[in-house]
XYZ file of C-alpha atoms in Angstrom:
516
model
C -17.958 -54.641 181.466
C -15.508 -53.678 184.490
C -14.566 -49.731 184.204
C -10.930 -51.187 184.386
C -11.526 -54.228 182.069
C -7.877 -55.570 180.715
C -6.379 -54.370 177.300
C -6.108 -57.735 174.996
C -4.223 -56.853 171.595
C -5.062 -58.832 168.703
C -5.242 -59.023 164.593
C -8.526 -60.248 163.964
C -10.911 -58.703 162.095
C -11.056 -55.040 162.027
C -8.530 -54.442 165.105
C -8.195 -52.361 168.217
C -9.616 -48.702 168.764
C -8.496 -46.356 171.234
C -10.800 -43.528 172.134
C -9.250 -41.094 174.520
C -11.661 -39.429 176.804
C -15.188 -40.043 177.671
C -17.302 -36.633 177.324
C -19.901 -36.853 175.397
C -17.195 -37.038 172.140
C -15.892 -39.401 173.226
C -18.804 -41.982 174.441
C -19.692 -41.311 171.230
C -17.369 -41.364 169.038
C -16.561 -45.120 170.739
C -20.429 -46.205 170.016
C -19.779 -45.311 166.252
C -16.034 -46.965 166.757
C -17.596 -50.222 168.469
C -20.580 -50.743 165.187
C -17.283 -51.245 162.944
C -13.663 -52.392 164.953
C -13.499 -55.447 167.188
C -12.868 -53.892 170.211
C -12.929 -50.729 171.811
C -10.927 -49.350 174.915
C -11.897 -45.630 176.131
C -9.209 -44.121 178.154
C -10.309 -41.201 180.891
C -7.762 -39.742 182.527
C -9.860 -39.448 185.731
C -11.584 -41.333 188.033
C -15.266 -42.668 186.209
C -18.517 -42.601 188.928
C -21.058 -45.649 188.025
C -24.351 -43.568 187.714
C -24.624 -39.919 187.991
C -21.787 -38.390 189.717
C -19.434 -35.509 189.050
C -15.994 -35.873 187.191
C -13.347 -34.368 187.041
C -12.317 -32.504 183.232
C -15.872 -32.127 182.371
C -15.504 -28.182 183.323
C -19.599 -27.252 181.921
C -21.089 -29.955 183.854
C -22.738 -27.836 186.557
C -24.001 -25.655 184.093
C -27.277 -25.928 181.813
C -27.181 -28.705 179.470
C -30.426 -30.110 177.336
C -29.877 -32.328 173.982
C -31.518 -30.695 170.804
C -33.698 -32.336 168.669
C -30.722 -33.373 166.234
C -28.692 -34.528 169.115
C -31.435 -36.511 170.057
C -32.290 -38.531 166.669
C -28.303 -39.079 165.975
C -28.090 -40.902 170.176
C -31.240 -43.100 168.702
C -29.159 -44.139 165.441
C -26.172 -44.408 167.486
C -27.709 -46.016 170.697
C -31.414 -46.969 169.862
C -34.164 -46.538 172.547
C -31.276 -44.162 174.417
C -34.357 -41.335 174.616
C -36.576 -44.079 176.719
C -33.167 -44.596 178.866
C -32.961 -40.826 179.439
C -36.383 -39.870 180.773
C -36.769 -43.019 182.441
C -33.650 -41.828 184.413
C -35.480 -38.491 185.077
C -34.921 -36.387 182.233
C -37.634 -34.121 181.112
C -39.007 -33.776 177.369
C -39.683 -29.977 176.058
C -41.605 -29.300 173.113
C -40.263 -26.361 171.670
C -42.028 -23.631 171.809
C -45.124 -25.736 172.283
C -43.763 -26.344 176.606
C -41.497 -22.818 177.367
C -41.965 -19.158 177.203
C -39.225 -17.740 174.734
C -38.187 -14.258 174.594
C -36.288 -14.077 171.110
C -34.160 -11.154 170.129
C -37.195 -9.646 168.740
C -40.111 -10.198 171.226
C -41.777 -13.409 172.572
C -42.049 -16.386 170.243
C -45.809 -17.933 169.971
C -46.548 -21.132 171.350
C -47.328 -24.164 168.986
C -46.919 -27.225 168.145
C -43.461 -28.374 166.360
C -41.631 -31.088 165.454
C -38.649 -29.590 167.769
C -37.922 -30.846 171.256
C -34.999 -30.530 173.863
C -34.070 -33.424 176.471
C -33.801 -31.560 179.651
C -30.872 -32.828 182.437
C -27.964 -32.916 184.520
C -24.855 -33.295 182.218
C -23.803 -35.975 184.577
C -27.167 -38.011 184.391
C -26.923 -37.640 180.528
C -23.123 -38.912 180.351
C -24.042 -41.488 183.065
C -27.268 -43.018 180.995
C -25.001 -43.060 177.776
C -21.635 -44.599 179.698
C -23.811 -47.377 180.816
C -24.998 -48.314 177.661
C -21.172 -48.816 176.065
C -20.370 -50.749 179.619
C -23.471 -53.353 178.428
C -21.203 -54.191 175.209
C -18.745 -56.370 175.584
C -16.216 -55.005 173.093
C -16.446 -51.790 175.052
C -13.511 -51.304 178.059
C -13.158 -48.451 179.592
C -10.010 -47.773 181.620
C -9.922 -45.116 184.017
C -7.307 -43.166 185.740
C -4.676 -43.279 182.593
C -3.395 -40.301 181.117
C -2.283 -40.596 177.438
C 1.148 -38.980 177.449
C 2.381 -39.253 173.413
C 1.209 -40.920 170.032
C 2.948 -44.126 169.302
C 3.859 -43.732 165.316
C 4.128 -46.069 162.624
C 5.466 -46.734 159.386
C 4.059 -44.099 156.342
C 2.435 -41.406 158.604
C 0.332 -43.658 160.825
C -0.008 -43.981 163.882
C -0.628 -47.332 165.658
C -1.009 -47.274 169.386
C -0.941 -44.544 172.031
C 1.774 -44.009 175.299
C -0.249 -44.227 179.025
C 0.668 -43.939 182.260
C -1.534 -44.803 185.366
C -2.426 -42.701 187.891
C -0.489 -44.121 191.388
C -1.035 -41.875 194.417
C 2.358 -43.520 195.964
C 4.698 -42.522 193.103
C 6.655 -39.526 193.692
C 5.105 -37.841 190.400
C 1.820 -39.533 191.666
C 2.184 -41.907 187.894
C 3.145 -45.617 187.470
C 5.467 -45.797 185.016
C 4.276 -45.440 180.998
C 3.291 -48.520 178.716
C 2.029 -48.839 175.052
C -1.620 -49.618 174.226
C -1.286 -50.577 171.014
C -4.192 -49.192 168.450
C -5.458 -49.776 165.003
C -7.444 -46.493 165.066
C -7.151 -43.741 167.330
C -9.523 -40.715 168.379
C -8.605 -37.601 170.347
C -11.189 -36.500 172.650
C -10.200 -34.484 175.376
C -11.738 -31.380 175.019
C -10.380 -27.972 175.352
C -6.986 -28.873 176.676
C -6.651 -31.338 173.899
C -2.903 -32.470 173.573
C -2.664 -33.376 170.185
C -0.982 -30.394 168.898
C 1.834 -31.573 171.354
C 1.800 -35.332 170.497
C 1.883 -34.097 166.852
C 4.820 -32.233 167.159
C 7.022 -34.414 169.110
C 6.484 -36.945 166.016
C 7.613 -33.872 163.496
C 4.350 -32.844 162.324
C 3.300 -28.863 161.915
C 1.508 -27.363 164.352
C -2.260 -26.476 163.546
C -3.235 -23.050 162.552
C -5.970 -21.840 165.238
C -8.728 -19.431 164.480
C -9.715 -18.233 168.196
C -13.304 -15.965 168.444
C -13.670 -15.002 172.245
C -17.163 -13.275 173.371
C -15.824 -12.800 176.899
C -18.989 -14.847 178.047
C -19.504 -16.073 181.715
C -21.729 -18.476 183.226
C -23.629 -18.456 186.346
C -25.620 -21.487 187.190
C -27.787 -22.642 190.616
C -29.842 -25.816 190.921
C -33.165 -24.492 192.959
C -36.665 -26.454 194.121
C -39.660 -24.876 192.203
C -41.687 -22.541 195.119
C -44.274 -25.055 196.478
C -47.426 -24.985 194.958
C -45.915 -23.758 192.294
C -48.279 -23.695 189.424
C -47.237 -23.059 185.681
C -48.259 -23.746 182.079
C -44.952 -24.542 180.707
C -41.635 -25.934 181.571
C -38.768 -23.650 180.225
C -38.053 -20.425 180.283
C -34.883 -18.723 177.830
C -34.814 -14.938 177.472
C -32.294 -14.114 174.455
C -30.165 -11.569 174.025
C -30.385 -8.989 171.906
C -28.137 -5.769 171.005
C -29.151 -3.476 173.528
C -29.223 -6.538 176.216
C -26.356 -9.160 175.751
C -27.165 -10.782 179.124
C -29.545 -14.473 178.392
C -31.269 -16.209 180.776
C -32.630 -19.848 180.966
C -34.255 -22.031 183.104
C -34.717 -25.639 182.504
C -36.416 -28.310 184.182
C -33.891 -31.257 185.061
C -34.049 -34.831 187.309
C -35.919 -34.914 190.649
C -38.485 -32.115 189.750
C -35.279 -29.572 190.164
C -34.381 -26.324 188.184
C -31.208 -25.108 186.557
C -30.942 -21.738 186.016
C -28.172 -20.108 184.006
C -27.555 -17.111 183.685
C -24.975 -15.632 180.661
C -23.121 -12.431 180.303
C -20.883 -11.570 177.285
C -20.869 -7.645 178.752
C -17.297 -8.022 180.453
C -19.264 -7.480 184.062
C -17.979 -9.870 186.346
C -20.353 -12.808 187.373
C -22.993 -13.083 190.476
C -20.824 -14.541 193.116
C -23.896 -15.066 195.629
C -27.649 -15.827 194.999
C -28.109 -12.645 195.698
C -26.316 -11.471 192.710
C -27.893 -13.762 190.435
C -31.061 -12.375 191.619
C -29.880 -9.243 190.576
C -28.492 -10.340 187.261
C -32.039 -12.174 186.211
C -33.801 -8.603 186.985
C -31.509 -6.999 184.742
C -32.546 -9.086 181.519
C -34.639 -8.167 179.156
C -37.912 -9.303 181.013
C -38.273 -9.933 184.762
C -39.742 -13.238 184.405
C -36.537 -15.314 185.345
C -36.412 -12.794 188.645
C -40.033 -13.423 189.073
C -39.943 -16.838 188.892
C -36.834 -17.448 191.420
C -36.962 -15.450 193.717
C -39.427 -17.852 195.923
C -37.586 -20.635 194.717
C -35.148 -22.541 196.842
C -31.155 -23.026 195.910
C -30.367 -26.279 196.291
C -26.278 -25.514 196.174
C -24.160 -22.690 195.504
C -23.312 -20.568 192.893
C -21.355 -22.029 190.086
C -19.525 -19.754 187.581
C -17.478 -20.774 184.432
C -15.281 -17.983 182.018
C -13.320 -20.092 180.060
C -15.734 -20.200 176.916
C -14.107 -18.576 173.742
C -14.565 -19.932 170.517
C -11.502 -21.662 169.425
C -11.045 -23.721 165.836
C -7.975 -25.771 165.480
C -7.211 -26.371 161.929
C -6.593 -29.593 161.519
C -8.085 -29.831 158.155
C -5.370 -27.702 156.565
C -1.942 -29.584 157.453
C -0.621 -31.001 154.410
C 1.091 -33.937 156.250
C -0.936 -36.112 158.376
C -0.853 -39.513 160.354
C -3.509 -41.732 159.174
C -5.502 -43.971 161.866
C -5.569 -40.534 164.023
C -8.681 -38.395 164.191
C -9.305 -35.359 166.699
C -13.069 -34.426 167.513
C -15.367 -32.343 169.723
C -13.544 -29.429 171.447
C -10.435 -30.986 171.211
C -10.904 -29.545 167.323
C -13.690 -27.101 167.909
C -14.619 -25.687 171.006
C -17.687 -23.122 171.042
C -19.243 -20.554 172.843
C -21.836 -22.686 175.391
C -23.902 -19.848 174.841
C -25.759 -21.795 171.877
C -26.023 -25.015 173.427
C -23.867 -26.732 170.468
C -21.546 -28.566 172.074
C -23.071 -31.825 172.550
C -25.456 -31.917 169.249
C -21.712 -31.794 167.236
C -20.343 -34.357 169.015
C -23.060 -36.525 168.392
C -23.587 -35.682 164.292
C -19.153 -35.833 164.270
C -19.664 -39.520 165.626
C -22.468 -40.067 163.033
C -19.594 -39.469 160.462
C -17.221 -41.387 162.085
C -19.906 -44.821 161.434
C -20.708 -43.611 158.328
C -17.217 -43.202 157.019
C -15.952 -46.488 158.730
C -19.048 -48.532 157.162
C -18.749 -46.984 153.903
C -15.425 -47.281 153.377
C -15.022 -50.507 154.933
C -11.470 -50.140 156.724
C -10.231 -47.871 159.006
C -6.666 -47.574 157.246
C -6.684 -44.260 154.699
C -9.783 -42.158 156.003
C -7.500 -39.435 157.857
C -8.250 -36.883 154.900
C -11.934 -37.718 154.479
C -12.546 -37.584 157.802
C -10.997 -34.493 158.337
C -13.029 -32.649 155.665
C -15.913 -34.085 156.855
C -15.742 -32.995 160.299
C -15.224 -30.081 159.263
C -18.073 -29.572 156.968
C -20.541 -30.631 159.696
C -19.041 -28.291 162.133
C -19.018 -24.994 160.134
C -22.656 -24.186 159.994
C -22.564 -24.200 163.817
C -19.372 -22.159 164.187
C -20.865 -19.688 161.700
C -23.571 -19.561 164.264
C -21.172 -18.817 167.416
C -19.369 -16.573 165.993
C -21.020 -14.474 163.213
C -22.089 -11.490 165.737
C -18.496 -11.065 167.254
C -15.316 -9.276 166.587
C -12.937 -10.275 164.163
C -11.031 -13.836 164.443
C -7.235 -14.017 165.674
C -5.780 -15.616 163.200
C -7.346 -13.865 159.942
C -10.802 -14.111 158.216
C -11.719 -14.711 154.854
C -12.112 -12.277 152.587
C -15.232 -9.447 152.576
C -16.346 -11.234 155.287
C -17.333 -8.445 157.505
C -19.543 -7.174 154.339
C -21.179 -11.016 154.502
C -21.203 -10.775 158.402
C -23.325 -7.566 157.642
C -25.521 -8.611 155.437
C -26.161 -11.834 157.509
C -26.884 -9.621 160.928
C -29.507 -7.763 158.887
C -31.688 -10.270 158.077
C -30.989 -12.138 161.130
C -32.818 -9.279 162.432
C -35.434 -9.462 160.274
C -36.097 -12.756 160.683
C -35.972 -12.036 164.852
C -38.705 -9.525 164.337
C -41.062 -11.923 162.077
C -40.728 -14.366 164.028
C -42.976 -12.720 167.153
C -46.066 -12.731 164.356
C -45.287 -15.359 161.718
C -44.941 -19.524 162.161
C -42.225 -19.834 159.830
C -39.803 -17.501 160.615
C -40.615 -18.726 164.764
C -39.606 -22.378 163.018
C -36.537 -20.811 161.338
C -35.538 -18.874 164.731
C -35.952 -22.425 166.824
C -34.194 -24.434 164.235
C -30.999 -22.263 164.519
C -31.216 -22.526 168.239
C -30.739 -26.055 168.069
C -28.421 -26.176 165.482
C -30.569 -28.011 163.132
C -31.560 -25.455 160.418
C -28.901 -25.831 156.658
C -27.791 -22.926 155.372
C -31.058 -22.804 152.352
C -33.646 -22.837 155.337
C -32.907 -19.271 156.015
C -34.033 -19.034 151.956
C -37.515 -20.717 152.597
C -40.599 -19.195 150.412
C -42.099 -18.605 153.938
C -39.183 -17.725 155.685
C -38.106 -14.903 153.080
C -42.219 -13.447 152.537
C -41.936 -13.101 156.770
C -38.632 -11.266 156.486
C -38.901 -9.088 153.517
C -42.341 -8.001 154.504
C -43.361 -5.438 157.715
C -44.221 -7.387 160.474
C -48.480 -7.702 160.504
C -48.691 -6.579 164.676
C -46.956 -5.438 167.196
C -44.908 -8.259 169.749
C -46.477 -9.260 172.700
C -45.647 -7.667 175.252
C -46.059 -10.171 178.129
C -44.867 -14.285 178.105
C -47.690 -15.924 176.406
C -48.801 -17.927 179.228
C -51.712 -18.294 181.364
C -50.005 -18.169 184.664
C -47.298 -15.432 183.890
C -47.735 -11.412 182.907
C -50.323 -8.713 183.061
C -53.173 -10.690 181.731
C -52.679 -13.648 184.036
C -54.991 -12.249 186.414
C -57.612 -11.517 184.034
C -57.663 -15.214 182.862
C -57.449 -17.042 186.782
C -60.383 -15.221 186.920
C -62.560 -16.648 183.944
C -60.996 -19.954 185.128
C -59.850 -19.851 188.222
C -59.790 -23.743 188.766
C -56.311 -24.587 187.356
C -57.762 -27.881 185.854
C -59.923 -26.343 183.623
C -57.721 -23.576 182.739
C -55.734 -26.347 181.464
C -52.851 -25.801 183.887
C -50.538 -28.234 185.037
C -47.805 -28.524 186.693
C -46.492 -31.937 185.167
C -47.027 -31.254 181.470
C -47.980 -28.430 179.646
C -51.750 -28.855 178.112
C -52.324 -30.701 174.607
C -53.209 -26.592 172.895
C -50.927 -24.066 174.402
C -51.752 -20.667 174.682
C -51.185 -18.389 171.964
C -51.909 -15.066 172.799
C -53.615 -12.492 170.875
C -54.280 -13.465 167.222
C -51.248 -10.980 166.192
C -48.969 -13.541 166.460
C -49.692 -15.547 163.631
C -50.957 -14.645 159.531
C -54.064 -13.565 158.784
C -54.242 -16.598 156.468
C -51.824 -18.405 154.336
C -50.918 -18.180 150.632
C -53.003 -21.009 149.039
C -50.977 -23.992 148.356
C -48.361 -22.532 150.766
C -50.199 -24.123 154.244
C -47.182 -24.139 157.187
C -46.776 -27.368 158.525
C -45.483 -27.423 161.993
């Protein structure tokens, strides 16, 4: 299918959708779109590379990006054998914590094995694997360089087509004049700079209520070459924050045998301009491994920074009047804090709605309040997540919240400081990084005993690795052939290490056996 295929209206079957944008919302939300409606046309406002390339309005894409575990199984309902696609385009599985070295708020996390992974890449290699399989179906057009400029309404608060105009560099306003693309369903996905507050009120509809939740985080991000020879028993690295550090740093493996390395500050300190600076910033977190690690390593490109990353909740959800056939998704309704790697594991479980609703209900006429709703119940465990440690909303919070927030914080920390020494709380911890844990997991039998009880050791001090921290030394020298240490430096080995026997129970309750 041409990235400029033509626009054909017609009235058969289910109709015409319109998705407008194509992030990862939006390439998904027109997968979910294409299952149900005849034909689907995704409108970008920019201009769309074939393969991996950069694009415009995609303002995270240099940064760190890996697809959870959830975000993973939802692409394989949505797009099945997409996770085949991905690494045979270069992207690298993690097994989490089983592959990476994870400093959690309380002390490094053991290494085992779990049913948790990440998918490690480029953004644009991930977009560019997932564009290409909507350009293999036919009812799929994609039609780049048009901006979306208003809502075309219909009769009873609908709305039935959308306004475009296409980019022409010899216009005076650089823009061909507008036309209608008429639409039987419609989906906002623009992001962050979403116009459909705009569009809404030019048709007389309130504005949205927003509920904004900004960390003053900043991103710092550089691509390097691993040192060569280098040698290592895992593949990740992420040092947390914690309360007397805010600063995180990560390192992920990504296409071509490269590294991206971000590193976050929510302090209000300005970010590393230079590789020097980020050298400085990754010896000022919690553990000098990131430094450690880098500092032979080559940069590949420069230094990439990004500040525009507050949490910010439009509240669609609440308008009383609404025009059916019109849905807004991903940031363009939520936008939140990179910092927890959310972003794309929404938009994926937000198009999973989207096909469930539309199949279910078996028409895409008189779903705008369902759909709203549901959106909105799938996004607020993860906005809970972002913004549960931070100051107090604009735009009001709910009552005794800050005695809930309280609450919540301490046994968040309780759970932080099990989880150094006990498997379920470690499970607990990895399944709220990836945005896959429901609100009654944090209530588990295990995951309650490992809280409410003293923790049975101290933390390890040093990464539980073979290759990294104080007792590396000690154990090159019992096995100093990296082979049989079990040391690779294309997959971490079938056992990891686990470090002293302090990181995990004495024994189990009987009947009560974890299960990774």
């Amino acid at each position: 299918m041409s990235l400029n295929a033509g626009v054909i209206d017609g009235d058969d079957g289910h109709g015409h959708a319109v998705v407008i944008g194509s992030g990862m919302a939006g390439l998904t939300a027109a997968r979910a779109l294409a299952n149900f409606m005849d034909r689907v046309t995704v409108i970008e406002r920019d201009w769309v590379p074939r393969g991996p390339g950069r694009r415009r309005g995609v303002p995270q894409a240099r940064h760190t990006h890996s697809l959870m575990t959830s975000a993973q199984q939802g692409l394989e309902q949505l797009f099945p054998g997409i996770g085949q696609d991905l690494t045979g385009a270069g992207a690298v599985r993690v097994r989490m914590p089983e592959d990476m070295l994870l400093l959690g708020p309380g002390g490094w996390l053991p290494r085992f094995d779990s049913d948790l992974s990440m998918l490690s890449a480029s953004r644009d290699l991930i977009d560019a694997v997932i564009r290409d399989r909507l350009l293999a179906d036919s009812k799929v057009a994609f039609l780049q360089e048009h901006e979306v400029v208003s809502l075309q309404p219909g009769r009873h608060d609908t709305v039935t087509g959308v306004w475009v105009r296409r980019r022409d560099r010899k216009a005076t306003e650089g823009w061909a004049a507008r036309r209608l693309i008429s639409a039987d369903f419609v989906v906002d996905a623009t992001g962050r700079g979403s116009c459909a507050p705009q569009w809404l009120a030019e048709l007389g509809y309130e504005l949205p209520g927003e509920t904004v939740v900004d960390a003053g985080t900043r991103y710092t991000t550089v691509v390097f070459a691993p040192p060569i020879g280098h040698v290592a028993d895992w593949k990740s690295l992420l040092l947390m924050a914690s309360a007397e550090n805010p600063m995180q740093g990560m390192l992920n493996p990504i296409e071509g045998g490269r590294w991206s390395v971000s590193i976050c500050t929510s302090d209000g300190k300005r970010s590393p301009a230079d590789h020097e600076g980020l050298l400085r910033a990754a010896g000022a977190l919690r553990h000098p491994l990131l430094r450690d690690v880098i500092e032979s390593a080559t940069p590949l490109g420069p230094v990439y920074g990004s500040g525009r990353t507050e949490n910010r909740w439009r509240h669609y959800e609440k308008l009383r009047r609404w025009p059916d056939q019109f849905i807004v998704v991903g940031d363009a309704l939520a936008a939140l804090d990179p910092a927890h790697g959310q972003g794309m594991t929404i938009a994926v479980q937000s198009a999973l709605v989207l096909d469930h609703m539309l199949t279910s209900h078996g028409t895409a006429v008189g779903l705008g309040y369902r759909l709203r709703r549901a959106l909105v119940h799938r996004l607020a465990p993860a906005w809970h997540m972002s913004t549960r440690n931070l100051p107090a909303a604009k735009g009001g919070q709910e009552p005794r919240a800050g005695v809930r927030a309280r609450l919540s914080r301490r046994y968040a920390d309780r759970i932080a400081a099990a989880a150094t020494t006990d498997p379920y709380a470690a499970t607990l911890l990895l399944e709220l990084l990836q945005t896959a844990a429901e609100p009654a997991a944090a209530l588990r039998p295990g995951v309650l005993r490992a809280a409410l009880r003293s923790t049975r050791g101290p933390a390890q001090a040093t990464p539980p690795s073979a290759t990294h921290g104080q007792d590396a030394l000690r154990r090159r020298s019992v096995a100093p052939d990296a082979s049989a240490a079990g040391v690779s430096t294309g997959s971490a080995r079938r056992r990891p290490t686990m470090g002293s026997s302090a990181h995990w129970p004495a024994a189990a309750p009987a009947g009560d056996r974890w299960q990774p």
